[in-house]
PDB file of C-alpha atoms and ligand atoms in Angstrom:
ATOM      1  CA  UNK A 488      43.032  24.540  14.066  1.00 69.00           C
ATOM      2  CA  UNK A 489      44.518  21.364  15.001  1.00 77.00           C
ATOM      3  CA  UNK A 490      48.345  21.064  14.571  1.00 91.00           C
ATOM      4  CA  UNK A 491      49.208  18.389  11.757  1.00 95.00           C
ATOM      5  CA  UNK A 492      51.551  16.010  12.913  1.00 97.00           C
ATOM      6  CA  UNK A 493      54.425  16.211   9.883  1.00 97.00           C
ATOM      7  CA  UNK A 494      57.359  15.140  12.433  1.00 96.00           C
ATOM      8  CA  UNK A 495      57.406  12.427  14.692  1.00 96.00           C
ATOM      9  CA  UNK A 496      61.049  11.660  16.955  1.00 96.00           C
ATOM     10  CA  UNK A 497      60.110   8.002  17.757  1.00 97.00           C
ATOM     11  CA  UNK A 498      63.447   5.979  17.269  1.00 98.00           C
ATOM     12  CA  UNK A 499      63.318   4.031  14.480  1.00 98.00           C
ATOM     13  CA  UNK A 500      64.755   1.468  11.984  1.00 98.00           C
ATOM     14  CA  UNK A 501      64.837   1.164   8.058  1.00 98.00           C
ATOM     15  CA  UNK A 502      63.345  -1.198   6.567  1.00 98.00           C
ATOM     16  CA  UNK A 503      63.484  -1.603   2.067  1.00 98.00           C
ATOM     17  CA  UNK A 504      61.700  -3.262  -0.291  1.00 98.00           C
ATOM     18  CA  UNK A 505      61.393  -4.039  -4.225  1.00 98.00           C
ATOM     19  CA  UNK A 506      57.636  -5.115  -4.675  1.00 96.00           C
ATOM     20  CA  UNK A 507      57.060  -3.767  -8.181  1.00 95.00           C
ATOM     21  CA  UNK A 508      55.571  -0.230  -8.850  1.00 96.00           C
ATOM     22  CA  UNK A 509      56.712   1.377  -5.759  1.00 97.00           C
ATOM     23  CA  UNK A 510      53.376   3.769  -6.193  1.00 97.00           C
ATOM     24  CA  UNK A 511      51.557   0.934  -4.658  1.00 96.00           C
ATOM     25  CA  UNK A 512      53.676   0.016  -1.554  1.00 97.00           C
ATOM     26  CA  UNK A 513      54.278   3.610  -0.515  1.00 98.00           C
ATOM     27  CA  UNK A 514      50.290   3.291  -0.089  1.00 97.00           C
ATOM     28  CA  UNK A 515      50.304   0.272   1.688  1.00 97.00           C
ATOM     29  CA  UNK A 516      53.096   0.961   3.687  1.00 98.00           C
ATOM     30  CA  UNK A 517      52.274   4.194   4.929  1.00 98.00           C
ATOM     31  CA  UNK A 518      48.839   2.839   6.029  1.00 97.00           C
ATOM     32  CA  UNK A 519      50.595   0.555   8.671  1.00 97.00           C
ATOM     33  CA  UNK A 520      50.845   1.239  12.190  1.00 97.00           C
ATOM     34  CA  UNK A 521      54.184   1.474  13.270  1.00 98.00           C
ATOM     35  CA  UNK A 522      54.768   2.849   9.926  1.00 98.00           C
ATOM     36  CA  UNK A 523      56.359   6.450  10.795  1.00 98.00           C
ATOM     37  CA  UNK A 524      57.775   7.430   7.209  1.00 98.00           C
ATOM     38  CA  UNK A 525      58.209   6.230   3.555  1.00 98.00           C
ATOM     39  CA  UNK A 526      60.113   7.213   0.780  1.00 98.00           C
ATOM     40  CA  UNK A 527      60.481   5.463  -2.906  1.00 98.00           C
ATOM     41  CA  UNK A 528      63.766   5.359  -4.895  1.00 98.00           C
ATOM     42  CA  UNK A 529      65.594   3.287  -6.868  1.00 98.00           C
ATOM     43  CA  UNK A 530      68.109   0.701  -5.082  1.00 98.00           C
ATOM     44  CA  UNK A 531      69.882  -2.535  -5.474  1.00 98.00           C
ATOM     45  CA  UNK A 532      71.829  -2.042  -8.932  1.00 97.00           C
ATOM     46  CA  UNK A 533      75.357  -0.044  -9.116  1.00 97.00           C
ATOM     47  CA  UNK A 534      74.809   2.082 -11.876  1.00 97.00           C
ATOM     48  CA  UNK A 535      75.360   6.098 -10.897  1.00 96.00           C
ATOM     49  CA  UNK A 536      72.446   8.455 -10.237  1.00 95.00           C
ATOM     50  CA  UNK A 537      69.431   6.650 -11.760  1.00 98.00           C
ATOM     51  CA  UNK A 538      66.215   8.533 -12.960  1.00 98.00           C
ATOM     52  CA  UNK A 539      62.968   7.102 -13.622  1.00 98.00           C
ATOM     53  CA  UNK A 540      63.351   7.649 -17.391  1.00 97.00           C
ATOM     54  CA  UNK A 541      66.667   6.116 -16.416  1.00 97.00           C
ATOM     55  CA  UNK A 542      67.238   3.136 -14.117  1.00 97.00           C
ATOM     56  CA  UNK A 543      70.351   1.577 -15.402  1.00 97.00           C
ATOM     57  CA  UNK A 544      70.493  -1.936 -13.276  1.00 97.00           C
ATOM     58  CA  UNK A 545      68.543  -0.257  -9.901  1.00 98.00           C
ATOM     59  CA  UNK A 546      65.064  -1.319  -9.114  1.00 98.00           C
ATOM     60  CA  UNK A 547      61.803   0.836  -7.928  1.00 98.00           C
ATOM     61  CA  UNK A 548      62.089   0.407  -4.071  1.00 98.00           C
ATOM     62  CA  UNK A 549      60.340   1.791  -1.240  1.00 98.00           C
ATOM     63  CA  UNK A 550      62.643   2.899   2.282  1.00 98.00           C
ATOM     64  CA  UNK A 551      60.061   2.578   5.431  1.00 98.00           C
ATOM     65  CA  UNK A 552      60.885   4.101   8.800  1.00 98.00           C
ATOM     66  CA  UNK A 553      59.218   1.943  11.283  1.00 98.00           C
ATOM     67  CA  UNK A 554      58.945   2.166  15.445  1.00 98.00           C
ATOM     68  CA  UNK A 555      60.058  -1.680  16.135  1.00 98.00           C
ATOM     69  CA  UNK A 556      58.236  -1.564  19.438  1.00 98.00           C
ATOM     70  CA  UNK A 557      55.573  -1.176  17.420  1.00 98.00           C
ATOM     71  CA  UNK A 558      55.524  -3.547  14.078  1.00 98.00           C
ATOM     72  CA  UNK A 559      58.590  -5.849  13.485  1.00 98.00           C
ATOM     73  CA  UNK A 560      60.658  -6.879  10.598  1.00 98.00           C
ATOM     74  CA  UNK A 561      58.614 -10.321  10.267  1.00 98.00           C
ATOM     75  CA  UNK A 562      55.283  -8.002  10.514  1.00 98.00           C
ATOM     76  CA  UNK A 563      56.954  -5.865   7.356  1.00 98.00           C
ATOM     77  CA  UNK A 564      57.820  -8.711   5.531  1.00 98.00           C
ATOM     78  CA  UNK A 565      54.725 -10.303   6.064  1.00 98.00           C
ATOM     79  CA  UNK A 566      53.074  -7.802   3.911  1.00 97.00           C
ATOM     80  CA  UNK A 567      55.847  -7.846   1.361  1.00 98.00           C
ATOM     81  CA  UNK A 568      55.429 -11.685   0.784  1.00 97.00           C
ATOM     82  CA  UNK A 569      51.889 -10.512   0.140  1.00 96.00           C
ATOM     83  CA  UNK A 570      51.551  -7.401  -1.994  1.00 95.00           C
ATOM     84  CA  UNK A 571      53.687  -7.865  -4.906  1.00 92.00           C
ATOM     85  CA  UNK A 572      52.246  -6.153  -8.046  1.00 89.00           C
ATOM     86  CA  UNK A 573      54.481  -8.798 -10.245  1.00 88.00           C
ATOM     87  CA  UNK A 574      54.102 -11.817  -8.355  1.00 86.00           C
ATOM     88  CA  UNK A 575      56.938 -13.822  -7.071  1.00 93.00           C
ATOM     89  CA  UNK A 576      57.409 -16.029  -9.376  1.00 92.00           C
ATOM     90  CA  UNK A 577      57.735 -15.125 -12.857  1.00 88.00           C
ATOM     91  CA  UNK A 578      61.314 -13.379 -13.668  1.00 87.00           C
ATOM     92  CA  UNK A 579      60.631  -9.436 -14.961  1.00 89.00           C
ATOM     93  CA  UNK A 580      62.805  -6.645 -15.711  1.00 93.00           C
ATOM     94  CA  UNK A 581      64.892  -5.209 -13.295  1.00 95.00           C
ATOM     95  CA  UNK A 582      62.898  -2.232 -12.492  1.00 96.00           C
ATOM     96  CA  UNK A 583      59.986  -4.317 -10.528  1.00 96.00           C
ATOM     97  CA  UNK A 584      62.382  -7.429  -9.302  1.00 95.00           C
ATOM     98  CA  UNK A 585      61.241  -8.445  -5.725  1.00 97.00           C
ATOM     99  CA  UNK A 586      64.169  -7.310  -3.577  1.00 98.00           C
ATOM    100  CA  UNK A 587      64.702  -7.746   0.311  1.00 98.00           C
ATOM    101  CA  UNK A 588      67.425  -4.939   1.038  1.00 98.00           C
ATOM    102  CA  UNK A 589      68.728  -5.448   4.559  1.00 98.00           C
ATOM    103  CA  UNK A 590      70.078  -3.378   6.756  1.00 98.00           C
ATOM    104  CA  UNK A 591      72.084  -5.539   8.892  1.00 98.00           C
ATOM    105  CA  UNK A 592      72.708  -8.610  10.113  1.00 98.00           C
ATOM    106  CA  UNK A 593      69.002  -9.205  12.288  1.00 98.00           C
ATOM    107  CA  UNK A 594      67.146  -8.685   9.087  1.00 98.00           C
ATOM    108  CA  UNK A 595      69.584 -10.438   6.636  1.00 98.00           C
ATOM    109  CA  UNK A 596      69.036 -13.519   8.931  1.00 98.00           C
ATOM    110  CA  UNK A 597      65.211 -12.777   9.799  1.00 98.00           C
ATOM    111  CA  UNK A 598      64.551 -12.740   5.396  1.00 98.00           C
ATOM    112  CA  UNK A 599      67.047 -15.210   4.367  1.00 98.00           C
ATOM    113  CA  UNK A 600      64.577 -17.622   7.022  1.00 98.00           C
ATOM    114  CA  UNK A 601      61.328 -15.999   5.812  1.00 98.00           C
ATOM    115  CA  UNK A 602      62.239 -16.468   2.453  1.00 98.00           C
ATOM    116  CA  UNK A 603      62.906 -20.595   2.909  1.00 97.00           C
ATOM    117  CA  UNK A 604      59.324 -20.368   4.929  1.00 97.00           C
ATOM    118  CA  UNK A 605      57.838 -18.888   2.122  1.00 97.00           C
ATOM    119  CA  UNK A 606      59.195 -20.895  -0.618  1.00 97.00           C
ATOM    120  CA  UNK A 607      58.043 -24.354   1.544  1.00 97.00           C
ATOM    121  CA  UNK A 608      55.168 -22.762   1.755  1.00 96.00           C
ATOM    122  CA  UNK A 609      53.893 -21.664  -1.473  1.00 95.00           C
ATOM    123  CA  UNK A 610      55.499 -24.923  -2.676  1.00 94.00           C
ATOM    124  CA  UNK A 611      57.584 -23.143  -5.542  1.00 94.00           C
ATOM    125  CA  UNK A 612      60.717 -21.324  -6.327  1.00 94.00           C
ATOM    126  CA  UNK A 613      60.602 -17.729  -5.325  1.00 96.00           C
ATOM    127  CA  UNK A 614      62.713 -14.811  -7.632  1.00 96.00           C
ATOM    128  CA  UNK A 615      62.800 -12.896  -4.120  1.00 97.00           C
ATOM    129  CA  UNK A 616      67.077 -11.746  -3.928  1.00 97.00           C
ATOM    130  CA  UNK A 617      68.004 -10.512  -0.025  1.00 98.00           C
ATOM    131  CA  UNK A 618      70.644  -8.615  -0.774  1.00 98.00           C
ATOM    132  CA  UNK A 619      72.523  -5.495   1.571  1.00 98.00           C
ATOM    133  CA  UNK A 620      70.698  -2.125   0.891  1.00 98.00           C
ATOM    134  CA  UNK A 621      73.215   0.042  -0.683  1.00 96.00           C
ATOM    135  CA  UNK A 622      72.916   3.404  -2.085  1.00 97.00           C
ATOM    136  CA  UNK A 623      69.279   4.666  -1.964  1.00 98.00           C
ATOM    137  CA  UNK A 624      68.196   7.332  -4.528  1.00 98.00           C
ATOM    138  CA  UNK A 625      65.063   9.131  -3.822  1.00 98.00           C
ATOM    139  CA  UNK A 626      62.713   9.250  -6.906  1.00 98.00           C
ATOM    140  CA  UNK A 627      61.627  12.680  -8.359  1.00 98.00           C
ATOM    141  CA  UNK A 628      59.301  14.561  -6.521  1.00 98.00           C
ATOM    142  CA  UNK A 629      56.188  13.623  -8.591  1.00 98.00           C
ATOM    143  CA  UNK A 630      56.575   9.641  -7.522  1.00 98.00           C
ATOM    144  CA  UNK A 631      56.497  10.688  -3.551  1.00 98.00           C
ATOM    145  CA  UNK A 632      53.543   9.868  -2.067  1.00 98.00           C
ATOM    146  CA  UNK A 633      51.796   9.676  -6.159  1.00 98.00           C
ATOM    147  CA  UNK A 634      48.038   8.662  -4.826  1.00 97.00           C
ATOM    148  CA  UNK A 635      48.043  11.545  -2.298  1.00 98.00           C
ATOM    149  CA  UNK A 636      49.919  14.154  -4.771  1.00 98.00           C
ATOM    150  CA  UNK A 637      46.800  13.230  -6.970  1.00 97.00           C
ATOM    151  CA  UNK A 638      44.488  15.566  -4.896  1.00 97.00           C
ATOM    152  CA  UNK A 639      45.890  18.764  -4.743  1.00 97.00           C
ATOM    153  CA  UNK A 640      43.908  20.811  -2.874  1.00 97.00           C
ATOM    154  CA  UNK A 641      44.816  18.737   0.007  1.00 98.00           C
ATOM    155  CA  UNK A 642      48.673  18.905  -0.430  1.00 98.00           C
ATOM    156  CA  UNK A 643      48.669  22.324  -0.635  1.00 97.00           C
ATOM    157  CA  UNK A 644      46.069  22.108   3.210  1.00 97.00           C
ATOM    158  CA  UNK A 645      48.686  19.871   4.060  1.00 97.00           C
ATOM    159  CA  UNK A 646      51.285  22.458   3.391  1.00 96.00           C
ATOM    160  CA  UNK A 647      53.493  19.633   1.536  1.00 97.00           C
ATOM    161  CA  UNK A 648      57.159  20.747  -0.097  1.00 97.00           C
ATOM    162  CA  UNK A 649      59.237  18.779  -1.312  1.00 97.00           C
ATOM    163  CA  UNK A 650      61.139  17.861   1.442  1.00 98.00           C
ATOM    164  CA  UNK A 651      57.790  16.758   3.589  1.00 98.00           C
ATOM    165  CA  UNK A 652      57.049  14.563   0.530  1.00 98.00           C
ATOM    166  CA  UNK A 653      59.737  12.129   1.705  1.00 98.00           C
ATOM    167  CA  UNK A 654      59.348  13.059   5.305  1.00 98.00           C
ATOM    168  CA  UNK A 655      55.981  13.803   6.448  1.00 98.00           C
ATOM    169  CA  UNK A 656      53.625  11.053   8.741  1.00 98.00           C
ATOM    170  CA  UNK A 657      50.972  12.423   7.925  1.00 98.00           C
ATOM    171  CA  UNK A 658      51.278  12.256   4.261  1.00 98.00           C
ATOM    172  CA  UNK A 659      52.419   8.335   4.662  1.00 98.00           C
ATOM    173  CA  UNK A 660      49.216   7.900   6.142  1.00 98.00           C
ATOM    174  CA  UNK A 661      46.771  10.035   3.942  1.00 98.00           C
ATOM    175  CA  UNK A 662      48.799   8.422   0.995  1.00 98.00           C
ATOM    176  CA  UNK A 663      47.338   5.149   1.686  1.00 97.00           C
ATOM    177  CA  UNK A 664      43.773   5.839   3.355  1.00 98.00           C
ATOM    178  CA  UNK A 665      42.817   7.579   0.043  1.00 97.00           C
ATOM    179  CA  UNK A 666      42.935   4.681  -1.774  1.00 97.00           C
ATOM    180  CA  UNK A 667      41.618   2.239   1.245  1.00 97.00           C
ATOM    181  CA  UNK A 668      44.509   0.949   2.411  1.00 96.00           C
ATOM    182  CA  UNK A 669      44.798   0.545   6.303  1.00 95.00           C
ATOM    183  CA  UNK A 670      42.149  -0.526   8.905  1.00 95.00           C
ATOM    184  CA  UNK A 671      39.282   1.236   9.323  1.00 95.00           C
ATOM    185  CA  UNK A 672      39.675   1.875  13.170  1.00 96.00           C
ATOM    186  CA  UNK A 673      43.313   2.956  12.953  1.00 96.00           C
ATOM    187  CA  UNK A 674      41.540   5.592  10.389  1.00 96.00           C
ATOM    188  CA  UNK A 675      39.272   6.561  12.842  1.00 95.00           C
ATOM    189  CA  UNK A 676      42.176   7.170  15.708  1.00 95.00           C
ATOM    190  CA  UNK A 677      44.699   8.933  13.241  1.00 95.00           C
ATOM    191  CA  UNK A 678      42.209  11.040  12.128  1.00 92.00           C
ATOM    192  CA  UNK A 679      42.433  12.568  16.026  1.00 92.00           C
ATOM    193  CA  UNK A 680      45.966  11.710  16.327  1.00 95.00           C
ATOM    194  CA  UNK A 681      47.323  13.188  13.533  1.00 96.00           C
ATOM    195  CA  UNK A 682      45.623  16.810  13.857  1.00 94.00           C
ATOM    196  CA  UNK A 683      43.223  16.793  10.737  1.00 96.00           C
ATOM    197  CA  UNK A 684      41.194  19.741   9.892  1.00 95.00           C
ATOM    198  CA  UNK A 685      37.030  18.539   9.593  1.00 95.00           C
ATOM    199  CA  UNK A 686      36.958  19.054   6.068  1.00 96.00           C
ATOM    200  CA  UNK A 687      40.135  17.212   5.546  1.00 97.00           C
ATOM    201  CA  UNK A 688      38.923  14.394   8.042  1.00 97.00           C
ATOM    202  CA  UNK A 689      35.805  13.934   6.046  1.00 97.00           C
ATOM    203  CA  UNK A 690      37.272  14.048   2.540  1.00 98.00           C
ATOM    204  CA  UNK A 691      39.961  11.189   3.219  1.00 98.00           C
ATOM    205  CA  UNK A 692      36.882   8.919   4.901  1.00 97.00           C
ATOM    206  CA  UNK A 693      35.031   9.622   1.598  1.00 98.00           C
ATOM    207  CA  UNK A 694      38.328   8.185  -0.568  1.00 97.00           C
ATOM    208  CA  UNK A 695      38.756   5.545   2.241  1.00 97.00           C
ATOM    209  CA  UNK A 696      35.160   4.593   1.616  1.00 97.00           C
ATOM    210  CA  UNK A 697      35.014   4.392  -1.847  1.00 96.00           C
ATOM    211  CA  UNK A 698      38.166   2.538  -2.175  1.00 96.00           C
ATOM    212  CA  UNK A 699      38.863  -0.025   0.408  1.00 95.00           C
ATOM    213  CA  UNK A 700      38.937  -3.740  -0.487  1.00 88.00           C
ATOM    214  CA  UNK A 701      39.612  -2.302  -4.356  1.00 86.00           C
ATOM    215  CA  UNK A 702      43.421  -3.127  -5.972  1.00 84.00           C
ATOM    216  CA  UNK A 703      45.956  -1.389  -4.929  1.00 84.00           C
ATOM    217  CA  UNK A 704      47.847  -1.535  -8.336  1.00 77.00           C
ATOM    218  CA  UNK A 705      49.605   1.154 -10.609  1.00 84.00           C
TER     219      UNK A 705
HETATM  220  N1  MHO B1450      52.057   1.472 -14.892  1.00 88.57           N
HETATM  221  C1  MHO B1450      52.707   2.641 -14.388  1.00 88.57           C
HETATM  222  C2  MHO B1450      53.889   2.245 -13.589  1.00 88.57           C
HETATM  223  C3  MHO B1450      54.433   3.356 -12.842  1.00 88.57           C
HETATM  224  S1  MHO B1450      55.676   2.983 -11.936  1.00 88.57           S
HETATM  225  C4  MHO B1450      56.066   4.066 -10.895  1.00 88.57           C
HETATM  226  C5  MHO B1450      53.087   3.522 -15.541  1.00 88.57           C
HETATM  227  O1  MHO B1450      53.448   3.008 -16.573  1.00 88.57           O
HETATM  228  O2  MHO B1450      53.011   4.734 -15.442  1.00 88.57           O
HETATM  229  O3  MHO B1450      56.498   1.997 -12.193  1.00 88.57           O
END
């Protein structure tokens, strides 16, 4: 049996985002190369220990761990500028604002410029706030990685806990090849790369398949 690759000890950066339902950009996220782990939360507001049922001011986010050498910031943002489930224009309730959260000073200055670039070049105001990333809070379990935990046969092949939910590459991936996210030859390699059982291999192609070019919406 291949060994599933759960862990990986590339260095890395954080990257976070508020894009709307964060279901949909731990999929597209976790489909990106460079991509090494994802997480969703709640961020940005200051009220204490938000739940889903809960949020106080905070907004759905998603925390990405990303290789730099291998996708940048600008790469990242390029897909947030281009997946957001709410738009970017029209002013919604604070769980699905658009949020840039940085993490320091490069990427405060890198989306403060991307958002002026944007704006000039969609020709109208943008509700996009780049703001510092404060106090993350992990979502329940049930929100990690919600298009892969829909299949559970293959969590439980996958061995996920808990923990892994928040931490594992492999799920990132799967998360987002089930529902057609990603490129199809990046597919092809991580299904090698990141130790895949046959059966397992075959079943997410069959998702990928059906899926790609379809919405990636909640
Ligand atoms: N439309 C979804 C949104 C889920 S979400 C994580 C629902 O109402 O369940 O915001």
């Amino acid at each position: 049996m291949p060994t599933l690759i759960h862990e990986v000890d590339t260095p890395y950066r954080k990257a976070t985002f508020g894009m709307g339902c964060f279901w949909a950009s731990d999929a597209l996220f976790g489909a990106t190369p460079g991509v090494l782990r994802t997480r969703v939360g709640y961020s940005g507001g200051t009220s204490l220990d938000p739940v889903y049922r809960n949020l106080g001011d905070h907004t759905e986010v998603i925390e990405i761990d990303y290789d730099p050498k291998v996708v940048s910031f600008e790469d990242l943002l390029e897909l947030f500028w281009n997946n957001h489930e709410y738009g970017l224009t029209a002013r919604i309730k604070k769980q699905y604002t658009s949020l840039i959260l940085y993490h320091d000073e490069d990427q405060k200055r890198i989306a403060e410029i991307a958002l002026k670039k944007e704006i000039y070049k969609r020709k109208e105001e943008l509700v996009t706030e780049v703001i510092p990333a404060g106090i993350f809070y992990p979502a329940e379990d049930y929100h990690q990685k919600y298009r892969l935990q829909q299949h559970s046969w293959l969590c439980e092949a996958l061995g996920l806990t808990p923990e892994l939910l928040q931490t594992s590459h492999v799920a990132a991936r799967l998360n987002g090849y089930l529902v057609g996210v990603g490129a199809e030859e990046n597919l092809a390699k991580d299904v090698v790369t990141l130790g895949l059982s046959e059966k397992i291999a075959e079943y997410v192609k069959r998702h990928y398949e059906q899926n790609k070019g379809g919405s990636l919406y909640c």
